[in-house]
Short mmCIF file of C-alpha atoms in Angstrom, two decimals:
data_model
loop_
_atom_site.label_atom_id
_atom_site.label_comp_id
_atom_site.label_asym_id
_atom_site.label_seq_id
_atom_site.Cartn_x
_atom_site.Cartn_y
_atom_site.Cartn_z
CA MET A 46 103.98 90.13 57.63
CA ARG A 47 106.44 89.21 59.91
CA GLY A 48 107.05 86.95 62.81
CA LEU A 49 104.86 89.27 64.75
CA SER A 50 104.27 87.87 68.82
CA ARG A 51 100.46 86.72 68.68
CA SER A 52 99.53 87.83 72.32
CA SER A 53 100.95 91.24 71.95
CA LEU A 54 99.76 91.65 67.89
CA ALA A 55 96.29 90.85 69.03
CA GLU A 56 96.45 93.05 72.04
CA VAL A 57 97.57 96.07 69.68
CA GLU A 58 95.07 95.37 66.89
CA GLU A 59 91.99 95.17 69.91
CA ARG A 60 93.21 98.80 70.54
CA PHE A 61 93.61 99.75 66.98
CA ASN A 62 90.14 98.58 66.07
CA ALA A 63 88.28 100.70 68.88
CA VAL A 64 89.91 103.56 67.72
CA ALA A 65 89.73 103.46 64.25
CA GLY A 66 86.11 103.48 63.87
CA SER A 67 85.63 107.14 64.60
CA ALA A 68 89.31 108.00 62.92
CA ASP A 69 89.52 109.31 59.35
CA LEU A 70 91.46 106.28 57.80
CA GLY A 71 93.29 107.62 55.21
CA ALA A 72 95.30 109.63 57.44
CA LEU A 73 95.32 107.35 59.99
CA SER A 74 97.32 105.02 57.34
CA ASP A 75 99.44 107.65 56.41
CA GLU A 76 100.61 108.70 60.30
CA LEU A 77 100.96 104.95 61.01
CA PHE A 78 103.38 104.69 57.90
CA ALA A 79 105.21 108.20 59.02
CA ILE A 80 105.49 106.86 63.07
CA ALA A 81 106.86 103.35 61.67
CA ASP A 82 109.22 105.22 59.08
CA LEU A 83 111.00 107.20 62.22
CA LEU A 84 111.39 103.90 63.89
CA ASP A 85 113.54 102.95 61.45
CA ARG A 86 115.40 106.17 61.47
CA GLU A 87 115.81 106.18 64.85
CA HIS A 88 117.42 103.31 66.51
CA GLY A 89 117.78 105.01 69.85
CA LEU A 90 114.39 105.86 69.81
CA ARG A 91 113.24 102.32 68.85
CA ARG A 92 115.14 100.84 71.27
CA ALA A 93 113.74 103.09 74.12
CA LEU A 94 110.34 101.95 73.03
CA SER A 95 110.87 97.93 72.70
CA ASP A 96 112.92 97.83 75.79
CA PRO A 97 111.82 95.29 78.03
CA SER A 98 113.20 96.90 81.12
CA ARG A 99 111.43 99.85 80.88
CA SER A 100 107.17 99.99 82.10
CA ALA A 101 104.73 100.31 80.10
CA GLU A 102 103.89 102.99 81.26
CA ALA A 103 107.00 104.90 80.86
CA LYS A 104 107.31 103.66 77.41
CA ALA A 105 103.11 104.94 76.30
CA GLY A 106 104.69 108.48 78.05
CA THR A 107 107.63 108.53 75.81
CA VAL A 108 105.30 107.97 72.88
CA ARG A 109 102.53 110.81 74.30
CA ALA A 110 105.19 113.22 74.89
CA LEU A 111 106.56 112.70 71.29
CA LEU A 112 103.55 112.61 69.32
CA ALA A 113 100.83 114.49 71.02
CA GLY A 114 99.44 117.10 69.07
CA LYS A 115 101.30 116.32 65.65
CA VAL A 116 99.34 112.70 64.76
CA GLY A 117 95.36 112.39 65.32
CA GLU A 118 94.45 110.62 68.64
CA ALA A 119 93.80 107.22 66.40
CA ALA A 120 97.74 106.99 65.52
CA LEU A 121 98.61 108.34 69.15
CA ALA A 122 96.69 105.66 70.99
CA THR A 123 97.26 102.60 68.68
CA THR A 124 101.26 103.90 69.00
CA GLU A 125 100.83 103.93 72.75
CA ALA A 126 99.71 100.41 72.82
CA ALA A 127 102.46 99.21 70.40
CA ALA A 128 104.99 100.45 72.53
CA SER A 129 103.38 99.00 75.73
CA ALA A 130 103.51 95.49 74.33
CA ARG A 131 106.27 93.08 74.37
CA TRP A 132 107.82 91.95 71.43
CA SER A 133 110.66 88.97 70.39
CA ARG A 134 113.13 92.29 68.70
CA ALA A 135 113.05 95.99 68.54
CA GLY A 136 111.91 96.00 64.57
CA ASP A 137 108.77 94.49 65.26
CA LEU A 138 107.18 97.46 66.95
CA ALA A 139 107.94 99.60 63.31
CA ASP A 140 106.49 96.34 61.63
CA VAL A 141 103.13 96.50 63.52
CA LEU A 142 102.56 99.71 62.96
CA GLU A 143 103.07 99.76 59.10
CA ARG A 144 100.81 96.72 59.17
CA LEU A 145 98.01 98.77 61.06
CA GLY A 146 98.94 101.00 58.43
CA VAL A 147 98.15 98.80 55.37
CA VAL A 148 94.92 97.65 57.53
CA ALA A 149 93.76 101.17 57.95
CA ALA A 150 94.11 102.22 54.26
CA ALA A 151 92.17 98.71 53.48
CA ALA A 152 89.31 99.22 55.48
CA GLU A 153 89.09 103.20 53.83
CA ALA A 154 89.05 101.20 50.55
CA GLU A 155 86.49 99.17 51.48
CA SER A 156 84.27 102.10 52.67
CA GLN A 157 85.13 103.38 49.63
CA GLY A 158 83.58 100.45 47.60
CA THR A 159 87.05 100.37 46.01
CA ILE A 160 88.94 97.47 47.66
CA ASP A 161 88.61 95.13 45.25
CA GLU A 162 90.07 98.02 42.71
CA VAL A 163 92.78 97.96 45.41
CA GLU A 164 93.85 93.91 45.46
CA ASP A 165 93.97 94.06 41.42
CA GLU A 166 95.68 97.32 40.72
CA LEU A 167 98.48 96.16 43.46
CA PHE A 168 99.02 92.83 41.58
CA ARG A 169 99.09 94.64 38.41
CA PHE A 170 101.70 97.36 39.45
CA GLY A 171 103.80 94.13 40.73
CA ARG A 172 103.44 92.68 36.85
CA VAL A 173 104.48 95.91 35.62
CA VAL A 174 107.20 96.62 37.46
CA ALA A 175 108.76 93.28 36.34
CA ALA A 176 108.13 93.46 32.93
CA ASN A 177 109.72 96.86 33.08
CA PRO A 178 113.47 96.87 34.05
CA ASP A 179 113.90 100.78 33.73
CA LEU A 180 111.18 101.54 35.88
CA ARG A 181 112.17 98.61 38.74
CA ARG A 182 115.36 100.24 38.90
CA ALA A 183 114.00 103.99 39.64
CA LEU A 184 111.57 103.01 42.15
CA ALA A 185 113.94 100.40 44.07
CA ASP A 186 117.06 103.07 43.89
CA ALA A 187 117.91 103.70 47.38
CA ALA A 188 119.35 106.99 46.67
CA ALA A 189 116.85 108.29 44.93
CA PRO A 190 115.33 111.07 46.83
CA ALA A 191 111.84 109.71 48.26
CA GLU A 192 110.26 112.91 46.27
CA GLY A 193 111.62 112.16 43.26
CA LYS A 194 109.63 108.07 43.70
CA ARG A 195 106.18 110.12 45.08
CA ARG A 196 106.34 112.19 41.96
CA LEU A 197 106.95 109.13 39.50
CA LEU A 198 104.28 107.47 41.33
CA SER A 199 101.51 110.43 41.00
CA ASP A 200 102.32 110.82 37.19
CA LEU A 201 101.72 106.87 36.51
CA LEU A 202 99.23 106.25 38.63
CA GLY A 203 97.11 109.48 39.67
CA GLY A 204 93.86 109.92 38.48
CA LYS A 205 94.22 106.08 36.97
CA ALA A 206 94.32 103.73 40.52
CA ALA A 207 92.25 104.11 43.98
CA THR A 208 93.91 106.50 46.74
CA ALA A 209 94.41 103.26 48.86
CA SER A 210 96.46 101.75 45.64
CA VAL A 211 98.44 104.41 45.54
CA ARG A 212 99.22 105.12 49.44
CA LEU A 213 99.94 101.44 49.58
CA ILE A 214 101.98 101.43 46.38
CA SER A 215 103.72 104.20 47.79
CA GLN A 216 104.82 103.15 51.12
CA VAL A 217 106.55 99.92 49.81
CA ALA A 218 108.33 102.11 46.91
CA VAL A 219 109.44 104.66 49.01
CA HIS A 220 110.18 102.98 52.32
CA PRO A 221 110.80 99.52 51.16
CA ARG A 222 112.01 98.44 54.56
CA GLY A 223 114.58 95.66 53.44
CA ARG A 224 112.00 94.11 50.85
CA SER A 225 112.00 94.24 47.18
CA LEU A 226 109.28 96.13 45.33
CA GLU A 227 107.40 92.89 43.77
CA ALA A 228 107.90 90.84 48.01
CA GLY A 229 106.44 94.59 49.08
CA LEU A 230 103.73 94.55 47.17
CA GLU A 231 102.64 90.83 47.47
CA GLU A 232 102.85 91.21 51.80
CA PHE A 233 100.60 94.16 51.49
CA SER A 234 98.16 92.46 49.08
CA GLN A 235 97.87 89.62 51.40
CA LEU A 236 96.89 92.14 54.38
CA VAL A 237 94.74 93.91 52.43
CA ALA A 238 92.48 90.45 51.24
CA GLN A 239 92.48 89.61 54.77
CA GLN A 240 90.13 92.63 55.56
CA ARG A 241 87.68 90.71 53.43
CA GLN A 242 88.70 87.70 55.39
CA ARG A 243 89.80 85.55 52.05
CA PHE A 244 93.01 84.34 50.37
CA VAL A 245 94.92 85.67 47.52
CA ALA A 246 94.89 83.14 44.65
CA VAL A 247 97.79 83.95 41.90
CA VAL A 248 96.63 82.03 38.91
CA ARG A 249 99.10 81.38 35.58
CA SER A 250 97.30 80.31 32.55
CA ALA A 251 98.89 80.23 28.89
CA VAL A 252 95.57 82.39 27.88
CA GLU A 253 93.27 84.67 29.61
CA LEU A 254 90.45 83.03 31.76
CA THR A 255 87.04 83.91 30.53
CA ASP A 256 84.59 85.07 33.54
CA GLN A 257 83.04 82.22 33.67
CA GLN A 258 85.88 80.10 33.84
CA LYS A 259 87.44 82.13 37.05
CA ALA A 260 83.90 82.35 38.30
CA ARG A 261 84.10 78.34 38.37
CA LEU A 262 87.97 78.77 39.06
CA ALA A 263 87.27 80.72 42.57
CA THR A 264 83.70 78.55 43.45
CA TRP A 265 86.03 75.55 43.43
CA LEU A 266 88.76 77.05 45.39
CA ARG A 267 86.32 78.88 47.50
CA THR A 268 84.71 75.17 48.54
CA SER A 269 88.57 73.66 48.76
CA TYR A 270 89.70 76.14 51.05
CA GLY A 271 86.42 77.56 53.27
CA ARG A 272 87.07 80.80 52.38
CA ASP A 273 86.28 83.44 49.62
CA VAL A 274 89.26 83.63 47.22
CA HIS A 275 90.28 86.32 45.22
CA LEU A 276 92.17 85.48 41.51
CA ASN A 277 95.10 87.21 40.32
CA VAL A 278 95.39 85.97 36.66
CA GLU A 279 99.05 86.04 35.05
CA VAL A 280 99.03 85.36 31.00
CA ASP A 281 102.04 83.09 30.74
CA PRO A 282 102.77 81.61 27.35
CA ARG A 283 105.15 79.52 29.01
CA VAL A 284 102.92 77.67 30.94
CA LEU A 285 101.86 75.51 27.45
CA GLY A 286 97.96 74.58 28.21
CA GLY A 287 96.54 73.75 31.97
CA PHE A 288 97.05 76.14 34.50
CA SER A 289 99.17 76.54 37.75
CA VAL A 290 97.64 78.53 41.47
CA ARG A 291 99.78 79.22 44.16
CA ILE A 292 97.74 80.83 47.38
CA GLY A 293 100.46 80.95 50.08
CA ASP A 294 103.11 78.34 49.84
CA GLU A 295 100.56 75.88 48.32
CA ILE A 296 100.77 75.40 44.79
CA ILE A 297 97.96 73.67 42.36
CA ASP A 298 100.10 72.66 39.22
CA THR A 299 97.53 71.21 36.07
CA THR A 300 100.20 73.02 33.29
CA ILE A 301 102.16 70.67 30.69
CA VAL A 302 105.10 71.87 32.13
CA GLY A 303 104.45 71.02 35.59
CA ARG A 304 103.67 67.47 34.68
CA ILE A 305 106.71 66.91 32.88
CA GLU A 306 108.45 68.01 35.73
CA GLU A 307 106.75 65.64 37.98
CA VAL A 308 107.64 62.86 35.62
CA ARG A 309 111.16 64.16 35.64
CA ARG A 310 111.25 64.26 39.55
CA ARG A 311 109.65 60.65 39.63
CA LEU A 312 112.57 59.15 37.19
CA ALA A 313 114.87 61.34 39.05
CA GLY A 314 114.06 59.81 42.31
#
């Protein structure tokens, strides 16, 4: 997600995993998002909870005094653990809580058997936004009321997308936290995929791939990377034959355009 301390993140994730099993995962996700948003708004509180000179017990006490009775025990325990950990910067505290809010939403989707739909819907909505400048402006407008964005998303997605998809898309649109809408959706998509311990591959092809072609490509990528790979396929006529695959920062390019560019680079070198 962002440059979080691995040891601190592992400590908080361990506490989260211990308390999430008995929690309402949808409510837990909403509460962790709300706490992250609170920390983004209240700079003094964020500094107090991330101040390395304060003891872990003092910071956990501040969290409990502020949130006890207002959020569930799972969200409270997770936030106490996050405040007690040591982070390299004050913003890390909100980052880890948002991250675990995404994980809770993904776990809810997995328990409901809708996690595949969530992965697909996050990708497809990102493409819809990219192709619709008016929609992108409406959702990216920092001056637009949050409730208006939620109503717009409810009109667009209500009854058509998984509950977790609506929850995650709404979080990115209403609380971008310095990210573009597309970057936020991709970030959340990667976290959802991690819930299944698999990679996400963005495939660009000039034509729609058949189910058989997708299955062969997924099998080849699973063999190459040693992990299941979820395919997000984007049809792009500019590809001019072949396809390209992006997994994280790695790109496999078999397109005609890619080959031409490679020849140009070699000639220029």
